[in-house]
Coordinates of C-alpha atoms in Angstrom, one line a residue:
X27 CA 88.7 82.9 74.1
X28 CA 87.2 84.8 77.0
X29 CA 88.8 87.9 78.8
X30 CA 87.8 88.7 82.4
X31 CA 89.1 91.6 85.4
X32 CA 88.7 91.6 88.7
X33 CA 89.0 94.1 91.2
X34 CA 90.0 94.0 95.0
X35 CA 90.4 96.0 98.0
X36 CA 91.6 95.7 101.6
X37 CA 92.1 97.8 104.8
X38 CA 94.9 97.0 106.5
X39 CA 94.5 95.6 110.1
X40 CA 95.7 96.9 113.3
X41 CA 99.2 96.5 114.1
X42 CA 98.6 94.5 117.5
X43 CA 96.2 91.9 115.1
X44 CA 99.5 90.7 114.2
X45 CA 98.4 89.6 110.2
X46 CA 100.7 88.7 107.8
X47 CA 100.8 90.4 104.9
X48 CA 100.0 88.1 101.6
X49 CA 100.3 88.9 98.3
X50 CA 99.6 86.4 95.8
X51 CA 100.5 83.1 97.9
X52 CA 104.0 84.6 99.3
X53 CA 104.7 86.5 102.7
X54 CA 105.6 89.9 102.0
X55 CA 107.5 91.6 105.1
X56 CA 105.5 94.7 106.2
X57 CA 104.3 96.2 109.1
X58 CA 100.7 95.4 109.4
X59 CA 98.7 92.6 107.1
X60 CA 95.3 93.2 105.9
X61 CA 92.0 92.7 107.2
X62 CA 89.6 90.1 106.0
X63 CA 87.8 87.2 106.4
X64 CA 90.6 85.0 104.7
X65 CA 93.9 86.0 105.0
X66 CA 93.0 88.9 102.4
X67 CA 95.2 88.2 99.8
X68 CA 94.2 91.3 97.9
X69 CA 95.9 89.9 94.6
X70 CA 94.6 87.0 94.7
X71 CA 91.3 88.3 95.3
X72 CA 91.5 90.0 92.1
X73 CA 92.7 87.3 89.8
X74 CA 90.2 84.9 91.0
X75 CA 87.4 87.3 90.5
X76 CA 89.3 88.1 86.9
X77 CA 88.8 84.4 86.3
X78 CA 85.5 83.7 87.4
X79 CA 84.4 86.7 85.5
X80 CA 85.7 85.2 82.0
X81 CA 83.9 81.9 82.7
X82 CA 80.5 83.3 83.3
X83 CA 81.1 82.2 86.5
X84 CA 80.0 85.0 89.2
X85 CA 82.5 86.0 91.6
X86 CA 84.6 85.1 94.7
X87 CA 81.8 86.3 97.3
X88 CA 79.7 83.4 95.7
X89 CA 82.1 80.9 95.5
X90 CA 83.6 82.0 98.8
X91 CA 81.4 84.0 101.2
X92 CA 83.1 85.9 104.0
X93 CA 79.3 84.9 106.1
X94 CA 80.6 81.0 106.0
X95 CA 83.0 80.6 108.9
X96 CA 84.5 77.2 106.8
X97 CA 86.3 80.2 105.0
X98 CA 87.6 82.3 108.3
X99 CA 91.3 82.6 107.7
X100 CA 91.5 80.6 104.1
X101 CA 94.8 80.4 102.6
X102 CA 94.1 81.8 99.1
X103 CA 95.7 79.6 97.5
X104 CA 93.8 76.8 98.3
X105 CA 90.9 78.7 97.0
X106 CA 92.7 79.8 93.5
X107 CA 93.3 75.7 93.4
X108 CA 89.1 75.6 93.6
X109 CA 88.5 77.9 91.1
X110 CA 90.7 76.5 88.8
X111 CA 89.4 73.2 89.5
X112 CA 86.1 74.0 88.2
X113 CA 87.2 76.3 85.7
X114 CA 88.6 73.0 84.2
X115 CA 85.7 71.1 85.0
X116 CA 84.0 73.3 82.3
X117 CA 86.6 72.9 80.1
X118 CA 88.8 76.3 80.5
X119 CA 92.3 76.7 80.5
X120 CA 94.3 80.2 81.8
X121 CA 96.1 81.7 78.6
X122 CA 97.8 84.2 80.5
X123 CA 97.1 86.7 83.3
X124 CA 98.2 90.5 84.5
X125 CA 97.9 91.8 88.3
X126 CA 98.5 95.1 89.6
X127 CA 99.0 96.1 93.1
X128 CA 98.0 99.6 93.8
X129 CA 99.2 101.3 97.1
X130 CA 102.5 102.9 98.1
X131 CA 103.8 100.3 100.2
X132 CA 105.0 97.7 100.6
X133 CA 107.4 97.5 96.8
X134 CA 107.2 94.3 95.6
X135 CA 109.7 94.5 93.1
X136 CA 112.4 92.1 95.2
X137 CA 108.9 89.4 95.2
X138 CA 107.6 89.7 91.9
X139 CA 109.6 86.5 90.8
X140 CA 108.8 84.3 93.5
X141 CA 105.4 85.4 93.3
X142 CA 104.8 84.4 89.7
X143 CA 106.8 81.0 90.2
X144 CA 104.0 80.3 93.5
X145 CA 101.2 80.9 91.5
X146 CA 102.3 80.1 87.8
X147 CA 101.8 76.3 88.3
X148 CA 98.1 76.9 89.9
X149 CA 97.4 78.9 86.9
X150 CA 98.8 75.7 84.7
X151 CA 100.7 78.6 82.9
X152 CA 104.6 79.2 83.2
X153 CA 105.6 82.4 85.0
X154 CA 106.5 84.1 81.9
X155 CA 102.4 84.0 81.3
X156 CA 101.7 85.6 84.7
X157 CA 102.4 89.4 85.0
X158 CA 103.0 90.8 88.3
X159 CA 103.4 94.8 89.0
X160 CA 102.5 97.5 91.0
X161 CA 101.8 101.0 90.6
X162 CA 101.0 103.9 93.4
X163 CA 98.1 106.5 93.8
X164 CA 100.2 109.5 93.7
X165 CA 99.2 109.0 98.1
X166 CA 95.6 110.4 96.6
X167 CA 92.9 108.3 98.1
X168 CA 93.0 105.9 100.6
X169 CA 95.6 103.8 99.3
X170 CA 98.4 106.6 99.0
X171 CA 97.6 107.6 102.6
X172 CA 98.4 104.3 103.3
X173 CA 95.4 102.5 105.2
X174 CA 94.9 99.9 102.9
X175 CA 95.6 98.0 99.1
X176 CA 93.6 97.3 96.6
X177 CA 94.5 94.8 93.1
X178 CA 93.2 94.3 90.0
X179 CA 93.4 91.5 87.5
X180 CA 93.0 90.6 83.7
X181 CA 93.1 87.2 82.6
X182 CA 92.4 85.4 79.3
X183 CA 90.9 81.9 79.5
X184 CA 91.0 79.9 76.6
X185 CA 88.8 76.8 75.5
X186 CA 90.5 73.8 76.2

């Protein structure tokens, strides 16, 4: 067995950019979305970097650079379902996984479900094995003033 974390953060984007704000494959209503080369899914982010980590496998900048333009506006779920691809590959297998989202805003407690049933099944875990939560800053730091969110993630990975 191999544990890994990952660690994410975004700004949000300008109002008028119009962005949709995406947390772990599921629009989440909210004033602004965040900025990024993908569609900076800040969860996401986390847990794939969380999973590459336990594999020895680098992290989401090398797998998915923001400089390659094949990558501008990437659902992130497509590229969870790459990661896990070759996670596979090399013969790993998701045991289960925790992600925290760290800002004041938006709650997520009226998505946590439907998050965990959207990404679950990419995980090839049920959604009782995928944690989702989120926790403030106390508005210390630039999440609590509110200009952007950051994730983190803990998986364990488990020889298949």
């Amino acid at each position: 067995m191999r544990v890994g974390s990952g660690f994410d953060v975004h700004g949000f984007a300008a109002p008028e950019a119009g962005r949709p704000l995406m947390l772990m494959g599921i629009r989440v209503p909210h004033d602004r979305g965040l900025a990024g080369h993908s569609d900076a899914d800040v969860m996401l982010h986390a847990l794939m970097d969380a999973l590459l980590g336990a594999a020895g496998l680098g992290d989401i900048g090398q797998h998915f650079p923001d400089t390659d333009a094949a990558y501008k506006g990437a659902d992130s779920t497509v590229l969870l379902e790459r990661t896990m691809a070759e996670l596979r590959e090399r013969g790993w297998r998701v045991e289960n996984a925790d992600v925290c989202l760290i800002g004041e805003r938006p709650k997520i407690g009226s998505h946590r479900q439907a998050m965990r049933e959207r990404i679950a099944p990419l995980l090839g875990i049920e959604p009782e094995a995928l944690n989702v939560k989120a926790t403030t800053t106390e508005k210390l730091g630039f999440t609590g003033r509110g200009e952007g969110l950051a994730a983190q993630a803990v998986v364990l990975l488990e020889r298949i």
